[in-house]
């Protein structure tokens, strides 16, 4: 059982971001990496229809959508962008969320209005981490469509992690600290329409037998919500986890209904003829079976391709509002210098969660430098005498850190 203090800390942390901060929390992933992972099929500025961000799930890359949703959206004249999550979505979801936050911000900046999002599995859940802890993104998103989203984790991961599993799988366990932090307080935000589509035959995200206890469904908060099982519309639909996110006609119909109407999807607007469709629009009837087989095989291969861990990663310090209390991590190279020789001392400053610290003041031998966006600074120094010299790092809100540099003859 999680202790009461930890639960209280998670709840407080979840509620604090609800008040828009004067300055958005910086992203720890370098901008170059974020931009390299982002791609769009067409210019967004002046687009006639609201652009959509497609977010893949665990073990998936953007090509999970290139034989289904991408051609379907193109046929509808809806521009779309994709984001490649690090380690095929098997790494730390807290880091993956920064990629989604960056993509939402970039798309919003290009369009000047809210954008929409469709995500499968982890891809339908991870945007919610971004919305919670980077609240500036809440005004940038209109519809969030989650297909088999792991919003409340999955009981299926318990057995998988018995002998170790990837960071993302640990975090998507139904009893993980990550899931507790994600859903503490409000699950949805005002101004955003949430459409959560699930299937009773989901073998990955479990349980998903009803909207009251299922993992995918969202049940609290002021956001507009629709939790729909594809079997509510087509009782004989047997789509599983991967099929729901890639080829199921009902899931697609609900997603497009949400994008093309105000508010979330409305099952009553889905025609009964949808149940007769063998696959969603965008899937080529001639190549669809082969495309699906290749896509699903790739996901299975990549699902466990990441680093195997023996336990869940710790929550980032911003989750519990402890960043300012956490000590800085400072490294310097070289640590041994020589009398009379000019040297370049490279310093790197990070928070306890590994994120770079920008604007830290670094001093050594009468020289001062400040860390850049990657938390790095360079000091050019020369000492006339041998001995131990002190390198000092200061940053508002953090305790001053010192390292010792040896100067020898």
Coordinates of C-alpha atoms in Angstrom, one line a residue:
X1 CA 0.0 0.0 0.0
X2 CA 1.3 3.5 -0.9
X3 CA 1.7 5.6 2.2
X4 CA -0.7 8.5 2.8
X5 CA 2.0 11.2 2.5
X6 CA 3.0 10.0 -0.9
X7 CA -0.7 9.9 -2.0
X8 CA -1.2 13.5 -0.7
X9 CA 2.0 14.6 -2.5
X10 CA 0.8 13.2 -5.8
X11 CA -2.6 14.8 -5.4
X12 CA -1.2 18.2 -4.5
X13 CA 1.3 18.0 -7.4
X14 CA -1.5 17.1 -9.8
X15 CA -3.7 20.0 -8.7
X16 CA -1.0 22.6 -8.6
X17 CA -0.4 22.8 -12.4
X18 CA -4.1 23.6 -12.9
X19 CA -3.2 27.2 -12.3
X20 CA -1.4 28.5 -15.3
X21 CA 2.2 29.3 -14.5
X22 CA 3.7 32.6 -15.6
X23 CA 6.3 30.7 -17.5
X24 CA 5.8 27.1 -18.9
X25 CA 8.1 24.5 -17.5
X26 CA 11.1 24.0 -19.8
X27 CA 11.5 20.7 -21.6
X28 CA 14.5 18.6 -20.6
X29 CA 15.0 16.9 -24.0
X30 CA 17.2 19.0 -26.4
X31 CA 15.1 20.9 -29.0
X32 CA 17.1 19.4 -31.8
X33 CA 16.0 15.9 -30.8
X34 CA 12.4 17.0 -30.4
X35 CA 12.3 18.6 -33.8
X36 CA 14.0 15.6 -35.5
X37 CA 11.2 13.3 -34.2
X38 CA 8.4 15.5 -35.6
X39 CA 7.1 15.4 -39.2
X40 CA 4.0 16.7 -41.1
X41 CA 2.6 15.6 -44.4
X42 CA 1.8 19.2 -45.5
X43 CA 2.1 22.8 -44.4
X44 CA -0.2 23.6 -41.5
X45 CA -0.5 27.4 -41.8
X46 CA -3.8 28.3 -43.5
X47 CA -5.0 24.7 -43.6
X48 CA -8.8 24.4 -44.3
X49 CA -9.3 21.6 -41.8
X50 CA -7.9 21.2 -38.2
X51 CA -4.6 19.3 -38.3
X52 CA -4.3 16.0 -36.4
X53 CA -1.3 14.7 -34.4
X54 CA -0.9 10.9 -34.6
X55 CA 0.8 9.4 -31.6
X56 CA 1.9 5.7 -31.7
X57 CA 1.9 3.4 -28.7
X58 CA 4.5 1.1 -27.0
X59 CA 6.6 -0.7 -29.5
X60 CA 5.2 1.4 -32.3
X61 CA 6.6 4.0 -34.7
X62 CA 4.7 6.5 -36.9
X63 CA 4.6 3.8 -39.7
X64 CA 2.0 2.1 -37.6
X65 CA -0.4 4.6 -39.2
X66 CA 1.0 4.8 -42.7
X67 CA -1.3 2.0 -44.1
X68 CA -4.5 3.2 -42.3
X69 CA -5.0 6.6 -40.7
X70 CA -2.5 8.5 -42.8
X71 CA -4.1 7.7 -46.2
X72 CA -7.6 8.0 -44.7
X73 CA -6.9 11.5 -43.3
X74 CA -5.3 12.5 -46.6
X75 CA -8.4 11.4 -48.5
X76 CA -10.5 13.6 -46.2
X77 CA -8.1 16.6 -46.7
X78 CA -7.1 16.6 -43.0
X79 CA -3.4 17.5 -42.6
X80 CA -1.6 15.4 -40.1
X81 CA 1.7 15.3 -38.2
X82 CA 3.5 12.4 -36.5
X83 CA 5.9 12.1 -33.6
X84 CA 8.5 9.4 -33.1
X85 CA 8.7 8.4 -29.5
X86 CA 12.2 7.5 -28.2
X87 CA 13.1 3.8 -28.0
X88 CA 10.0 2.9 -30.0
X89 CA 7.9 4.1 -27.1
X90 CA 9.4 1.6 -24.7
X91 CA 11.4 4.1 -22.7
X92 CA 10.4 6.5 -19.9
X93 CA 6.9 7.8 -20.7
X94 CA 7.8 11.0 -18.7
X95 CA 10.4 11.7 -21.4
X96 CA 8.0 10.6 -24.3
X97 CA 5.5 13.1 -23.0
X98 CA 7.9 15.9 -23.7
X99 CA 8.0 14.9 -27.4
X100 CA 4.2 15.1 -27.5
X101 CA 4.2 18.5 -25.7
X102 CA 6.7 19.9 -28.2
X103 CA 4.7 18.6 -31.1
X104 CA 1.4 20.1 -29.8
X105 CA 3.2 23.5 -29.2
X106 CA 4.7 23.5 -32.7
X107 CA 1.4 22.6 -34.5
X108 CA -0.5 25.2 -32.5
X109 CA 2.1 27.8 -33.3
X110 CA 1.8 27.0 -37.0
X111 CA -2.0 27.0 -37.1
X112 CA -2.8 29.6 -34.5
X113 CA -5.7 27.5 -33.2
X114 CA -6.4 24.3 -31.4
X115 CA -5.3 21.1 -33.0
X116 CA -6.6 17.5 -32.6
X117 CA -4.9 14.3 -31.6
X118 CA -5.4 10.6 -32.2
X119 CA -3.3 8.1 -30.2
X120 CA -3.2 4.4 -29.9
X121 CA -2.5 2.6 -26.6
X122 CA 0.2 4.5 -24.8
X123 CA -0.2 7.1 -27.6
X124 CA -3.7 7.9 -26.3
X125 CA -2.5 8.1 -22.7
X126 CA 0.8 9.9 -22.9
X127 CA -0.7 13.2 -24.1
X128 CA -2.6 13.4 -20.8
X129 CA 0.7 13.5 -18.9
X130 CA 1.7 16.4 -21.0
X131 CA -1.6 18.2 -20.4
X132 CA -1.3 17.7 -16.7
X133 CA 2.3 18.9 -16.1
X134 CA 2.6 21.4 -19.0
X135 CA -0.7 23.2 -18.6
X136 CA -0.1 25.7 -21.4
X137 CA -0.9 22.9 -23.8
X138 CA -4.5 22.6 -22.6
X139 CA -5.6 25.6 -24.6
X140 CA -3.9 24.1 -27.7
X141 CA -5.8 20.9 -28.0
X142 CA -9.4 20.5 -29.1
X143 CA -10.1 16.7 -29.4
X144 CA -8.1 13.9 -27.9
X145 CA -9.1 10.5 -29.3
X146 CA -7.7 7.5 -27.5
X147 CA -7.9 4.1 -29.2
X148 CA -7.4 1.4 -26.6
X149 CA -5.6 3.9 -24.5
X150 CA -3.9 2.7 -21.3
X151 CA -5.3 5.5 -19.2
X152 CA -5.5 3.5 -16.0
X153 CA -2.7 1.1 -16.8
X154 CA -3.1 -2.6 -17.4
X155 CA -3.3 -5.7 -15.2
X156 CA -1.7 -7.6 -18.0
X157 CA 1.7 -6.0 -17.2
X158 CA 1.9 -7.5 -13.8
X159 CA 2.9 -10.9 -15.1
X160 CA 5.1 -9.4 -17.8
X161 CA 7.3 -7.6 -15.4
X162 CA 7.9 -10.5 -13.1
X163 CA 11.4 -11.0 -14.6
X164 CA 11.9 -7.4 -15.6
X165 CA 10.5 -5.2 -18.4
X166 CA 11.0 -1.9 -20.1
X167 CA 10.4 1.4 -18.4
X168 CA 7.2 2.1 -20.3
X169 CA 5.7 -1.3 -19.3
X170 CA 6.6 -0.8 -15.7
X171 CA 4.8 2.6 -15.8
X172 CA 1.7 1.2 -17.5
X173 CA 1.1 -1.4 -14.7
X174 CA -2.3 -0.6 -13.2
X175 CA -0.7 -0.1 -9.8
X176 CA 2.3 2.0 -10.9
X177 CA 3.3 5.3 -9.3
X178 CA 3.2 6.8 -12.8
X179 CA -0.5 5.8 -13.3
X180 CA -1.4 7.1 -9.8
X181 CA 0.2 10.5 -10.6
X182 CA -1.4 10.6 -14.0
X183 CA -4.9 10.2 -12.6
X184 CA -4.6 12.0 -9.3
X185 CA -7.2 14.7 -9.1
X186 CA -8.8 15.4 -12.4
X187 CA -8.5 13.1 -15.4
X188 CA -9.7 15.6 -18.0
X189 CA -9.5 19.4 -18.5
X190 CA -12.0 22.0 -19.5
X191 CA -12.1 22.9 -23.2
X192 CA -10.9 19.5 -24.4
X193 CA -13.2 16.8 -25.8
X194 CA -12.1 13.3 -24.9
X195 CA -13.2 10.3 -27.0
X196 CA -12.0 7.0 -25.4
X197 CA -12.7 3.9 -27.6
X198 CA -12.1 0.4 -26.3
X199 CA -12.8 -3.2 -27.2
X200 CA -13.9 -6.1 -25.0
X201 CA -11.4 -8.2 -26.8
X202 CA -8.4 -6.1 -25.8
X203 CA -5.7 -8.5 -24.6
X204 CA -3.0 -5.9 -23.9
X205 CA -4.9 -3.1 -22.0
X206 CA -7.0 -4.9 -19.4
X207 CA -9.6 -4.9 -18.0
X208 CA -11.9 -3.2 -20.6
X209 CA -15.3 -4.8 -20.2
X210 CA -17.2 -1.6 -19.3
X211 CA -16.9 2.1 -19.0
X212 CA -17.1 2.1 -15.2
X213 CA -14.1 -0.1 -14.4
X214 CA -12.2 -0.3 -17.7
X215 CA -8.7 1.0 -18.1
X216 CA -9.3 3.1 -21.2
X217 CA -12.4 5.1 -20.0
X218 CA -12.0 8.5 -18.5
X219 CA -14.4 9.3 -15.7
X220 CA -13.5 12.5 -13.8
X221 CA -12.8 16.1 -14.6
X222 CA -14.5 19.0 -16.4
X223 CA -13.5 17.9 -20.0
X224 CA -16.3 16.6 -22.3
X225 CA -16.1 12.8 -22.3
X226 CA -17.3 9.9 -24.4
X227 CA -16.3 6.3 -23.4
X228 CA -17.4 3.9 -26.1
X229 CA -16.9 0.2 -26.6
X230 CA -16.9 -0.8 -30.3
X231 CA -19.3 -3.6 -29.3
X232 CA -21.8 -1.0 -28.2
X233 CA -22.3 -0.2 -31.9
X234 CA -21.4 -3.5 -33.5
X235 CA -21.9 -6.4 -31.0
X236 CA -20.1 -8.9 -33.3
X237 CA -16.9 -6.8 -33.7
X238 CA -14.0 -8.9 -32.4
X239 CA -11.2 -6.4 -33.0
X240 CA -8.3 -6.8 -30.5
X241 CA -5.8 -4.2 -29.2
X242 CA -3.8 -3.6 -32.4
X243 CA -6.7 -3.9 -34.8
X244 CA -8.6 -1.2 -32.9
X245 CA -5.8 1.2 -33.4
X246 CA -5.2 0.4 -37.1
X247 CA -8.0 -1.2 -39.1
X248 CA -11.2 -1.4 -37.2
X249 CA -14.0 0.4 -39.0
X250 CA -15.9 1.3 -35.8
X251 CA -13.0 2.8 -34.0
X252 CA -12.2 4.9 -37.1
X253 CA -15.8 6.0 -37.5
X254 CA -15.8 7.2 -33.9
X255 CA -12.5 9.0 -34.3
X256 CA -13.6 10.9 -37.4
X257 CA -17.0 11.7 -35.8
X258 CA -15.1 13.3 -32.9
X259 CA -12.9 15.3 -35.3
X260 CA -15.8 16.6 -37.5
X261 CA -18.3 17.5 -34.8
X262 CA -18.2 19.7 -31.7
X263 CA -17.5 17.7 -28.6
X264 CA -16.6 14.1 -28.3
X265 CA -17.9 11.3 -30.6
X266 CA -21.5 10.4 -30.5
X267 CA -22.3 6.7 -31.1
X268 CA -25.8 7.5 -32.4
X269 CA -24.2 9.2 -35.4
X270 CA -22.4 6.1 -36.5
X271 CA -24.4 4.4 -39.3
X272 CA -25.3 0.7 -38.9
X273 CA -23.6 0.0 -42.2
X274 CA -20.2 0.5 -40.5
X275 CA -20.6 -3.0 -39.0
X276 CA -20.5 -4.4 -42.5
X277 CA -17.1 -2.8 -43.4
X278 CA -14.2 -5.4 -43.3
X279 CA -11.7 -2.6 -42.6
X280 CA -11.6 1.2 -42.1
X281 CA -11.0 3.6 -44.9
X282 CA -7.4 4.0 -45.8
X283 CA -6.7 0.3 -45.6
X284 CA -6.0 -1.0 -49.1
X285 CA -8.3 -4.1 -49.7
X286 CA -5.6 -5.8 -51.8
X287 CA -2.6 -5.2 -49.5
X288 CA -4.3 -4.7 -46.1
X289 CA -3.8 -8.2 -44.7
X290 CA -0.1 -8.2 -45.6
X291 CA 0.3 -4.6 -44.3
X292 CA -1.4 -5.6 -41.0
X293 CA 0.8 -8.7 -40.6
X294 CA 4.0 -6.8 -41.2
X295 CA 3.0 -4.0 -38.9
X296 CA 1.9 -6.2 -36.0
X297 CA 5.1 -8.3 -36.3
X298 CA 7.2 -5.2 -36.1
X299 CA 5.3 -4.1 -33.0
X300 CA 5.8 -7.5 -31.3
X301 CA 9.5 -7.3 -32.1
X302 CA 10.0 -3.8 -30.8
X303 CA 7.7 -4.1 -27.7
X304 CA 10.5 -5.6 -25.6
X305 CA 13.4 -4.1 -27.5
X306 CA 14.2 -1.4 -24.9
X307 CA 16.4 -1.7 -21.8
X308 CA 15.0 -4.2 -19.3
X309 CA 14.6 -2.8 -15.8
X310 CA 14.0 -4.6 -12.5
X311 CA 11.7 -1.8 -11.1
X312 CA 9.7 1.2 -12.1
X313 CA 11.6 4.4 -12.7
X314 CA 11.2 7.2 -10.1
X315 CA 8.7 9.9 -10.7
X316 CA 10.3 13.1 -12.1
X317 CA 10.8 15.7 -9.3
X318 CA 8.3 18.1 -10.9
X319 CA 5.5 15.6 -10.2
X320 CA 5.9 16.0 -6.4
X321 CA 7.1 19.6 -6.6
X322 CA 10.5 18.6 -5.2
X323 CA 12.8 19.8 -7.9
X324 CA 13.9 22.9 -6.0
X325 CA 14.7 20.8 -3.0
X326 CA 16.6 18.2 -4.9
X327 CA 20.4 18.6 -5.1
X328 CA 22.1 19.5 -8.4
X329 CA 24.2 16.9 -10.1
X330 CA 27.5 18.5 -11.3
X331 CA 30.2 16.9 -13.4
X332 CA 33.4 18.6 -14.6
X333 CA 36.2 17.4 -16.9
X334 CA 39.1 17.5 -16.6
X335 CA 39.4 17.4 -12.8
X336 CA 43.2 17.5 -12.8
X337 CA 45.0 20.5 -14.2
X338 CA 48.7 21.6 -14.5
X339 CA 50.3 24.8 -13.2
X340 CA 50.8 27.4 -15.9
X341 CA 48.8 25.6 -18.5
X342 CA 45.6 27.1 -19.9
X343 CA 42.8 24.6 -19.7
X344 CA 39.1 24.3 -20.7
X345 CA 37.0 22.8 -17.9
X346 CA 33.7 21.5 -19.2
X347 CA 30.9 21.5 -16.7
X348 CA 27.5 19.9 -16.9
X349 CA 24.7 20.6 -14.4
X350 CA 21.5 18.5 -14.1
X351 CA 18.6 18.1 -11.8
X352 CA 18.1 14.9 -9.8
X353 CA 15.7 13.6 -12.5
X354 CA 18.5 14.0 -15.1
X355 CA 17.0 17.1 -16.8
X356 CA 19.5 19.9 -17.8
X357 CA 19.7 23.0 -15.7
X358 CA 19.9 26.2 -17.6
X359 CA 21.3 29.5 -16.2
X360 CA 23.3 28.0 -13.4
X361 CA 26.3 30.2 -12.4
X362 CA 29.6 28.3 -12.5
X363 CA 32.8 29.7 -10.9
X364 CA 36.4 28.5 -10.9
X365 CA 39.6 30.4 -10.4
X366 CA 38.0 33.8 -10.7
X367 CA 36.3 32.9 -13.9
X368 CA 32.5 32.7 -14.3
X369 CA 30.2 31.1 -16.9
X370 CA 26.5 30.2 -17.1
X371 CA 25.0 26.9 -18.3
X372 CA 23.1 26.9 -21.6
X373 CA 19.9 25.1 -22.4
X374 CA 21.7 21.7 -22.3
X375 CA 23.1 22.5 -18.8
X376 CA 26.6 22.9 -20.1
X377 CA 29.3 25.6 -19.5
X378 CA 33.0 25.9 -20.3
X379 CA 35.5 27.8 -18.1
X380 CA 38.9 28.7 -19.5
X381 CA 41.3 28.9 -16.6
X382 CA 45.0 28.9 -15.7
X383 CA 46.6 28.6 -12.3
X384 CA 50.0 29.8 -11.2
X385 CA 50.1 27.6 -8.1
X386 CA 49.5 24.0 -7.3
X387 CA 46.8 22.9 -4.9
X388 CA 43.1 22.1 -4.6
X389 CA 40.8 24.6 -6.2
X390 CA 37.0 24.9 -5.7
X391 CA 34.5 24.9 -8.5
X392 CA 31.2 26.4 -7.3
X393 CA 27.8 26.1 -8.9
X394 CA 24.8 28.3 -7.9
X395 CA 21.2 28.3 -9.1
X396 CA 18.2 30.0 -7.5
X397 CA 16.1 27.4 -5.8
X398 CA 18.9 24.9 -5.4
X399 CA 21.5 24.3 -2.8
X400 CA 25.0 25.5 -3.9
X401 CA 27.2 22.7 -5.1
X402 CA 31.0 22.5 -5.0
X403 CA 33.5 20.3 -6.6
X404 CA 37.3 20.2 -6.2
X405 CA 39.8 20.5 -9.0
X406 CA 43.4 19.4 -8.5
X407 CA 46.2 21.6 -9.9
X408 CA 49.6 19.9 -9.9
X409 CA 53.1 20.8 -11.2

